[in-house]
Amino acid sequence: MADTLNVVCSNEQAWCDLMAQNFEIDTGIDVAVVRKSTGETLAQIRAEAGNPKVDVWWGGTGDPHLIAASEGLTTPSGVDVSGQLGWSQAMTEMSGGKAVGVHVGLLGVIYNTEILSEKGLDAPACWRDLAKPEYKGEIQVANPNSSGTAYTELATLVQLFGEDEGFKLLAEIGANVNQYTKSGSAPGKATARGENTIGIGFMHDMVNLKKQGFPVEIVAPCEGTGYEVGAVSIINGTPNMEAAQKWVEYVISAPAQSAGLEVGVYNIPSNPDAATDPAAPDMAAVKLIDYDFKTYGASDTRARLLERWTAEVKDAGGLVEE
């Protein structure tokens, strides 16, 4: 078995480090872990196809994991997921066993209550609110070319409003964006620190910020919102298949997932026996769209939408990335 397992992690750094540490303690296998966003990871494993430098990709939104599966960049894990929640099993089945669902994250909006009050602005309640001219320069969101979070937002608005209307709204919101960040969690952090007024991202990251005492509130947009099924995939061609399988088995176990609460992970875990926090987002309490993972997790759809977003939203706004 491998002396060292190479893991690329698209979760928050503290969660990446804790899982690697706990896995090493429990299995005796050393882990070299690097944190990268989903877009960066997909680009890396494409570039390394046939000669992978990474054994496992853990975390991040499910769409790029599905794309990697469809392109033959990942391989079936062979891990039994029968004890996981239904959406995890569905992700595994959809990908031919290559992408195993590990968590759910709900898309939302965060705002800084103090800055909003100082500027005399109303709190946003809906996606369309973010296009209001009074929010000019007040909004931050990630770039969907690098961030799975932002791609989920793009795909959500297209599914909610139709493609042309969705892009029209993305461009209108874009006119109010002060920065497109590389990381999906960066806008929420900037909003919590008072460097920004409104951020778009996943609610579980926002819950972590609110529990730390930052003056923020979290909004589930009134029209409905999308969600991610975060996944874990084994890279095709890994020489460390046995150790990689052990990683997959480990990260879907209840003890491993429960440990996330130690570092502020408040997403919805795939293992029904994993511990959760009462403040964590509740799928039943949020108006969710029927997110079409098959369509928006397809390579051609993603490539076309990203090209359109870059031309009609980002380049049209003339903004520089983080």
Coordinates of C-alpha atoms in Angstrom, one line a residue:
M1 CA 0.0 0.0 0.0
A2 CA 1.1 3.6 -0.6
D3 CA 3.3 5.3 1.9
T4 CA 1.8 8.6 0.9
L5 CA -1.7 9.4 -0.5
N6 CA -1.9 12.6 -2.6
V7 CA -5.2 14.3 -2.0
V8 CA -6.4 17.5 -3.7
C9 CA -9.1 19.1 -1.4
S10 CA -11.7 21.5 -2.5
N11 CA -13.1 22.1 1.0
E12 CA -12.0 24.7 3.4
Q13 CA -8.4 24.5 4.5
A14 CA -9.1 23.7 8.1
W15 CA -11.4 20.8 7.1
C16 CA -8.8 19.5 4.6
D17 CA -6.1 19.5 7.3
L18 CA -8.3 17.9 10.0
M19 CA -9.5 15.1 7.7
A20 CA -5.9 14.3 6.5
Q21 CA -4.7 14.3 10.1
N22 CA -7.5 12.0 11.3
F23 CA -7.1 9.7 8.4
E24 CA -3.4 9.3 9.1
I25 CA -4.0 8.5 12.7
D26 CA -6.7 5.9 11.9
T27 CA -5.0 4.2 9.0
G28 CA -1.3 4.9 9.3
I29 CA -1.2 6.2 5.7
D30 CA 0.5 9.6 5.3
V31 CA -1.5 12.2 3.4
A32 CA -0.1 15.0 1.3
V33 CA -3.1 17.4 0.9
V34 CA -3.3 20.5 -1.3
R35 CA -6.3 22.9 -1.3
K36 CA -7.6 24.0 -4.7
S37 CA -10.9 25.2 -6.0
T38 CA -12.9 22.9 -8.2
G39 CA -12.2 24.7 -11.4
E40 CA -8.5 24.6 -10.7
T41 CA -8.6 20.9 -9.8
L42 CA -10.5 20.0 -13.0
A43 CA -7.9 21.8 -15.1
Q44 CA -5.1 20.1 -13.2
I45 CA -6.4 16.5 -13.6
R46 CA -7.2 17.2 -17.3
A47 CA -3.6 18.4 -17.8
E48 CA -2.2 15.3 -15.9
A49 CA -4.5 12.7 -17.7
G50 CA -2.5 9.6 -18.2
N51 CA 0.2 10.6 -15.7
P52 CA -1.7 11.7 -12.6
K53 CA 0.1 13.5 -9.7
V54 CA -3.0 13.2 -7.5
D55 CA -4.7 10.1 -6.2
V56 CA -8.0 11.5 -4.8
W57 CA -10.1 14.6 -5.3
W58 CA -12.2 15.3 -2.2
G59 CA -14.8 18.0 -1.8
G60 CA -16.1 20.8 -3.9
T61 CA -19.2 21.0 -5.9
G62 CA -20.5 17.9 -7.8
D63 CA -20.8 19.3 -11.3
P64 CA -17.0 19.3 -12.0
H65 CA -16.8 15.8 -10.4
L66 CA -19.4 14.6 -12.9
I67 CA -17.5 16.3 -15.7
A68 CA -14.3 14.5 -14.6
A69 CA -16.2 11.2 -14.5
S70 CA -17.7 11.7 -18.0
E71 CA -14.2 12.5 -19.4
G72 CA -12.7 9.4 -18.0
L73 CA -10.5 11.4 -15.6
T74 CA -11.8 9.5 -12.6
T75 CA -12.4 5.8 -11.9
P76 CA -15.2 3.9 -10.0
S77 CA -14.3 3.6 -6.4
G78 CA -16.0 0.3 -5.8
V79 CA -17.0 1.6 -2.3
D80 CA -20.3 0.5 -0.9
V81 CA -22.6 3.6 -0.5
S82 CA -25.8 1.7 0.4
G83 CA -25.7 3.3 3.9
Q84 CA -25.5 6.9 2.6
L85 CA -28.4 9.3 2.1
G86 CA -30.4 9.1 -1.1
W87 CA -28.8 12.1 -2.8
S88 CA -25.3 10.7 -2.2
Q89 CA -26.4 7.4 -3.7
A90 CA -27.9 9.3 -6.7
M91 CA -24.6 11.1 -7.4
T92 CA -22.7 7.8 -7.2
E93 CA -25.1 6.1 -9.6
M94 CA -25.2 9.1 -12.0
S95 CA -21.4 9.1 -12.3
G96 CA -21.1 5.3 -12.8
G97 CA -19.6 4.9 -9.3
K98 CA -16.9 7.5 -10.0
A99 CA -18.2 10.4 -7.8
V100 CA -19.5 9.6 -4.4
G101 CA -21.7 12.3 -2.7
V102 CA -20.3 13.5 0.6
H103 CA -22.3 16.6 1.6
V104 CA -25.0 19.0 0.5
G105 CA -24.5 22.8 0.4
L106 CA -27.4 25.2 -0.1
L107 CA -26.7 28.4 -2.1
G108 CA -27.5 31.7 -0.4
V109 CA -26.8 35.4 0.2
I110 CA -25.0 36.9 3.2
Y111 CA -25.0 40.6 4.2
N112 CA -23.2 42.6 6.8
T113 CA -25.9 44.2 9.0
E114 CA -23.7 47.0 10.3
I115 CA -22.6 48.2 6.8
L116 CA -26.1 47.8 5.5
S117 CA -27.4 50.0 8.3
E118 CA -24.6 52.6 7.9
K119 CA -25.4 53.0 4.2
G120 CA -29.1 53.0 4.7
L121 CA -29.7 50.0 2.4
D122 CA -32.6 47.5 2.6
A123 CA -31.7 43.9 3.1
P124 CA -31.8 41.7 0.0
A125 CA -34.5 39.0 0.0
C126 CA -34.4 37.7 -3.6
W127 CA -32.0 37.2 -6.5
R128 CA -33.6 40.0 -8.4
D129 CA -33.0 42.4 -5.5
L130 CA -29.2 42.0 -6.1
A131 CA -29.7 43.9 -9.4
K132 CA -31.0 47.0 -7.7
P133 CA -28.8 50.1 -8.6
E134 CA -28.4 51.0 -4.9
Y135 CA -26.2 47.9 -4.5
K136 CA -23.7 49.2 -7.0
G137 CA -20.2 48.2 -5.8
E138 CA -21.6 46.4 -2.8
I139 CA -21.7 42.8 -4.0
Q140 CA -19.0 40.2 -4.2
V141 CA -19.1 36.7 -5.8
A142 CA -16.6 34.2 -7.1
N143 CA -15.7 33.6 -10.8
P144 CA -17.4 30.4 -12.0
N145 CA -14.4 29.6 -14.2
S146 CA -12.4 28.8 -11.0
S147 CA -15.2 28.4 -8.4
G148 CA -17.7 25.6 -8.2
T149 CA -19.8 27.7 -5.9
A150 CA -20.1 30.4 -8.5
Y151 CA -20.8 27.9 -11.3
T152 CA -23.7 26.6 -9.1
E153 CA -25.0 30.2 -8.9
L154 CA -24.8 30.6 -12.6
A155 CA -26.5 27.3 -13.3
T156 CA -29.1 28.1 -10.6
L157 CA -30.2 31.4 -12.2
V158 CA -30.3 29.8 -15.6
Q159 CA -32.6 27.0 -14.3
L160 CA -34.7 29.5 -12.3
F161 CA -35.3 32.1 -15.0
G162 CA -34.4 30.5 -18.3
E163 CA -31.0 30.9 -20.0
D164 CA -31.4 34.3 -21.6
E165 CA -33.3 35.9 -18.7
G166 CA -30.8 34.3 -16.3
F167 CA -27.8 35.8 -18.1
K168 CA -29.6 39.2 -18.2
L169 CA -30.0 39.0 -14.4
L170 CA -26.3 37.8 -14.0
A171 CA -25.2 40.8 -16.0
E172 CA -27.4 43.2 -14.0
I173 CA -26.0 41.7 -10.7
G174 CA -22.5 41.9 -12.3
A175 CA -22.9 45.7 -12.7
N176 CA -23.1 45.8 -8.8
V177 CA -20.1 43.4 -8.2
N178 CA -16.9 45.0 -6.9
Q179 CA -14.8 41.8 -7.3
Y180 CA -14.9 38.3 -8.7
T181 CA -12.9 36.2 -6.4
K182 CA -11.1 32.9 -7.2
S183 CA -12.6 31.1 -4.1
G184 CA -16.3 30.6 -3.5
S185 CA -16.0 31.2 0.2
A186 CA -14.0 34.4 -0.1
P187 CA -17.0 36.7 -0.6
G188 CA -18.7 35.6 2.6
K189 CA -15.5 36.1 4.6
A190 CA -15.0 39.6 3.2
T191 CA -18.6 40.4 4.0
A192 CA -18.2 39.2 7.6
R193 CA -15.0 41.2 8.1
G194 CA -16.8 44.4 6.9
E195 CA -14.7 44.7 3.7
N196 CA -17.9 44.1 1.6
T197 CA -21.6 44.5 2.1
I198 CA -23.2 41.5 0.3
G199 CA -21.8 38.1 -0.7
I200 CA -23.1 35.1 -2.6
G201 CA -22.0 31.6 -1.6
F202 CA -23.0 28.5 0.3
M203 CA -25.0 28.9 3.5
H204 CA -23.0 26.4 5.6
D205 CA -19.9 28.7 5.2
M206 CA -22.1 31.6 6.2
V207 CA -23.4 29.8 9.3
N208 CA -19.8 29.3 10.4
L209 CA -19.2 33.1 10.1
K210 CA -22.4 33.9 12.0
K211 CA -21.5 31.5 14.8
Q212 CA -18.1 33.2 15.2
G213 CA -20.0 36.3 16.1
F214 CA -19.7 38.4 12.9
P215 CA -22.6 40.8 12.3
V216 CA -24.1 39.0 9.4
E217 CA -27.5 37.6 8.3
I218 CA -28.2 34.8 5.8
V219 CA -30.8 34.8 3.1
A220 CA -32.4 32.0 1.1
P221 CA -33.5 33.9 -2.0
C222 CA -37.3 34.2 -2.3
E223 CA -37.5 32.8 -5.9
G224 CA -35.8 29.6 -4.8
T225 CA -32.2 28.5 -4.8
G226 CA -29.8 25.8 -6.0
Y227 CA -27.5 23.4 -4.1
E228 CA -24.4 21.4 -4.5
V229 CA -23.8 17.8 -3.8
G230 CA -20.1 17.8 -2.8
A231 CA -18.3 14.7 -3.9
V232 CA -15.1 12.5 -3.6
S233 CA -13.5 10.9 -6.7
I234 CA -10.5 8.6 -7.3
I235 CA -8.3 9.8 -10.1
N236 CA -8.0 7.4 -13.1
G237 CA -4.5 5.9 -13.3
T238 CA -3.7 6.3 -9.6
P239 CA -1.0 3.8 -8.5
N240 CA -2.4 3.9 -5.0
M241 CA -5.9 2.5 -5.6
E242 CA -6.2 0.6 -2.3
A243 CA -5.2 3.6 -0.2
A244 CA -7.5 5.8 -2.3
Q245 CA -10.4 3.5 -1.6
K246 CA -9.7 3.7 2.1
W247 CA -9.9 7.5 1.8
V248 CA -13.3 7.3 0.2
E249 CA -14.6 4.8 2.8
Y250 CA -13.2 7.0 5.5
V251 CA -14.7 10.4 4.4
I252 CA -18.2 8.9 4.1
S253 CA -18.0 7.4 7.6
A254 CA -20.0 9.0 10.4
P255 CA -17.0 9.6 12.7
A256 CA -15.0 11.3 10.0
Q257 CA -17.9 13.5 8.9
S258 CA -18.9 14.4 12.5
A259 CA -15.4 15.8 13.1
G260 CA -16.2 18.6 10.7
L261 CA -18.1 20.4 13.5
E262 CA -14.7 20.9 15.2
V263 CA -13.6 23.2 12.5
G264 CA -16.9 24.9 11.7
V265 CA -18.2 22.6 8.9
Y266 CA -22.0 23.0 8.9
N267 CA -23.0 21.4 5.6
I268 CA -25.4 18.5 5.4
P269 CA -23.3 15.2 5.6
S270 CA -24.0 12.2 3.5
N271 CA -23.9 9.7 6.4
P272 CA -27.2 9.7 8.3
D273 CA -25.4 8.9 11.5
A274 CA -23.0 11.9 11.3
A275 CA -23.4 14.6 13.9
T276 CA -25.0 17.9 12.8
D277 CA -25.4 21.3 14.3
P278 CA -28.9 22.8 15.0
A279 CA -27.8 26.0 13.2
A280 CA -26.9 24.1 10.0
P281 CA -29.0 24.8 6.9
D282 CA -32.1 22.7 6.7
M283 CA -33.1 21.5 3.2
A284 CA -36.7 21.2 4.2
A285 CA -36.9 24.9 5.3
V286 CA -35.5 26.3 2.1
K287 CA -37.2 26.6 -1.3
L288 CA -34.9 24.5 -3.5
I289 CA -35.0 24.1 -7.3
D290 CA -34.9 20.7 -8.8
Y291 CA -31.2 21.1 -9.7
D292 CA -30.4 19.3 -13.0
F293 CA -27.0 17.7 -12.2
K294 CA -27.0 15.6 -15.4
T295 CA -27.3 18.7 -17.7
Y296 CA -25.2 21.2 -15.7
G297 CA -22.6 18.6 -14.8
A298 CA -22.0 17.9 -18.6
S299 CA -18.7 19.2 -20.1
D300 CA -20.3 20.8 -23.1
T301 CA -22.9 22.6 -21.1
R302 CA -20.4 23.9 -18.6
A303 CA -18.0 25.1 -21.3
R304 CA -20.7 26.9 -23.2
L305 CA -22.1 28.6 -20.1
L306 CA -18.7 29.7 -18.9
E307 CA -17.8 31.1 -22.3
R308 CA -21.1 33.1 -22.3
W309 CA -20.6 34.3 -18.7
T310 CA -17.1 35.5 -19.5
A311 CA -18.2 37.4 -22.5
E312 CA -21.6 38.8 -21.3
V313 CA -21.0 39.3 -17.6
K314 CA -17.3 39.5 -16.6
D315 CA -15.7 41.1 -19.6
A316 CA -18.7 43.4 -20.0
G317 CA -18.1 44.7 -16.5
G318 CA -14.4 45.2 -16.9
L319 CA -13.6 43.9 -13.5
V320 CA -10.2 42.5 -12.4
E321 CA -10.2 39.2 -10.5
E322 CA -8.8 38.6 -7.0

